[in-house]
């Protein structure tokens, strides 16, 4: 019995070590801090309940990302009720440091949000989480060729969206 308890502790420690990456991926995936925290919590709740299904010795991070991906897909199918946060952070006045950088990041975020979900997920896992193509393929349960094509299309689409924002807007002259 002590070895079973030890393996539970090891698995728990591995799960805890994945929290920062899971939170970062969730925030980039859903775009809202509270929704991301809920997604992470739901992921760990489901993972803990199904810990017996995890193959000891396999990559805990990939297993958790798979669970999060599936939860996110399920949640996208449900209608979302918009809420407004009433915590102190919502009322703080932000201090701008470098305005141009902030605008770049905003534009990149807006362009990123316009990508199809399947391309956005792959870009997040490859670029932000530094996962290999084979890890992403296992995590999302898609062929590796699909990962490569979605990544290529996502990068091209993101590049096109970022370049199109630099084009001058034709304004109509009203007399």
JSON list of N, CA and C in Angstrom, two decimals, residues 23 27 33-34 37 85-94:
[
{"chain": "A", "resi": 23, "resn": "UNK", "atom": "N", "xyz": [-2.04, 27.12, -16.99]},
{"chain": "A", "resi": 23, "resn": "UNK", "atom": "CA", "xyz": [-2.69, 28.42, -16.84]},
{"chain": "A", "resi": 23, "resn": "UNK", "atom": "C", "xyz": [-2.37, 29.32, -18.03]},
{"chain": "A", "resi": 27, "resn": "UNK", "atom": "N", "xyz": [-5.18, 30.67, -20.65]},
{"chain": "A", "resi": 27, "resn": "UNK", "atom": "CA", "xyz": [-5.43, 32.10, -20.85]},
{"chain": "A", "resi": 27, "resn": "UNK", "atom": "C", "xyz": [-5.30, 32.48, -22.31]},
{"chain": "A", "resi": 33, "resn": "UNK", "atom": "N", "xyz": [-9.26, 35.78, -18.17]},
{"chain": "A", "resi": 33, "resn": "UNK", "atom": "CA", "xyz": [-8.56, 35.25, -16.99]},
{"chain": "A", "resi": 33, "resn": "UNK", "atom": "C", "xyz": [-9.44, 34.32, -16.16]},
{"chain": "A", "resi": 34, "resn": "UNK", "atom": "N", "xyz": [-10.66, 34.75, -15.87]},
{"chain": "A", "resi": 34, "resn": "UNK", "atom": "CA", "xyz": [-11.54, 33.94, -15.03]},
{"chain": "A", "resi": 34, "resn": "UNK", "atom": "C", "xyz": [-11.95, 32.64, -15.72]},
{"chain": "A", "resi": 37, "resn": "UNK", "atom": "N", "xyz": [-8.95, 30.32, -15.63]},
{"chain": "A", "resi": 37, "resn": "UNK", "atom": "CA", "xyz": [-8.77, 29.70, -14.31]},
{"chain": "A", "resi": 37, "resn": "UNK", "atom": "C", "xyz": [-9.80, 28.59, -14.09]},
{"chain": "A", "resi": 85, "resn": "UNK", "atom": "N", "xyz": [-16.33, 41.07, -14.17]},
{"chain": "A", "resi": 85, "resn": "UNK", "atom": "CA", "xyz": [-15.62, 40.87, -12.92]},
{"chain": "A", "resi": 85, "resn": "UNK", "atom": "C", "xyz": [-15.80, 42.10, -12.03]},
{"chain": "A", "resi": 86, "resn": "UNK", "atom": "N", "xyz": [-16.02, 41.86, -10.76]},
{"chain": "A", "resi": 86, "resn": "UNK", "atom": "CA", "xyz": [-16.20, 42.96, -9.82]},
{"chain": "A", "resi": 86, "resn": "UNK", "atom": "C", "xyz": [-15.07, 43.02, -8.80]},
{"chain": "A", "resi": 87, "resn": "UNK", "atom": "N", "xyz": [-13.95, 42.34, -9.10]},
{"chain": "A", "resi": 87, "resn": "UNK", "atom": "CA", "xyz": [-12.83, 42.39, -8.16]},
{"chain": "A", "resi": 87, "resn": "UNK", "atom": "C", "xyz": [-12.07, 43.70, -8.32]},
{"chain": "A", "resi": 88, "resn": "UNK", "atom": "N", "xyz": [-11.15, 43.94, -7.41]},
{"chain": "A", "resi": 88, "resn": "UNK", "atom": "CA", "xyz": [-10.40, 45.20, -7.40]},
{"chain": "A", "resi": 88, "resn": "UNK", "atom": "C", "xyz": [-9.60, 45.43, -8.67]},
{"chain": "A", "resi": 89, "resn": "UNK", "atom": "N", "xyz": [-9.13, 44.35, -9.30]},
{"chain": "A", "resi": 89, "resn": "UNK", "atom": "CA", "xyz": [-8.33, 44.50, -10.51]},
{"chain": "A", "resi": 89, "resn": "UNK", "atom": "C", "xyz": [-9.11, 45.13, -11.65]},
{"chain": "A", "resi": 90, "resn": "UNK", "atom": "N", "xyz": [-10.41, 44.92, -11.67]},
{"chain": "A", "resi": 90, "resn": "UNK", "atom": "CA", "xyz": [-11.23, 45.46, -12.75]},
{"chain": "A", "resi": 90, "resn": "UNK", "atom": "C", "xyz": [-11.31, 46.99, -12.69]},
{"chain": "A", "resi": 91, "resn": "UNK", "atom": "N", "xyz": [-11.04, 47.57, -11.52]},
{"chain": "A", "resi": 91, "resn": "UNK", "atom": "CA", "xyz": [-11.18, 49.00, -11.36]},
{"chain": "A", "resi": 91, "resn": "UNK", "atom": "C", "xyz": [-9.84, 49.74, -11.28]},
{"chain": "A", "resi": 92, "resn": "UNK", "atom": "N", "xyz": [-8.75, 49.00, -11.39]},
{"chain": "A", "resi": 92, "resn": "UNK", "atom": "CA", "xyz": [-7.44, 49.64, -11.36]},
{"chain": "A", "resi": 92, "resn": "UNK", "atom": "C", "xyz": [-7.18, 50.36, -12.68]},
{"chain": "A", "resi": 93, "resn": "UNK", "atom": "N", "xyz": [-6.51, 51.49, -12.61]},
{"chain": "A", "resi": 93, "resn": "UNK", "atom": "CA", "xyz": [-6.16, 52.24, -13.80]},
{"chain": "A", "resi": 93, "resn": "UNK", "atom": "C", "xyz": [-4.80, 51.72, -14.27]},
{"chain": "A", "resi": 94, "resn": "UNK", "atom": "N", "xyz": [-4.73, 51.18, -15.49]},
{"chain": "A", "resi": 94, "resn": "UNK", "atom": "CA", "xyz": [-3.46, 50.65, -15.96]},
{"chain": "A", "resi": 94, "resn": "UNK", "atom": "C", "xyz": [-2.45, 51.77, -16.24]}
]
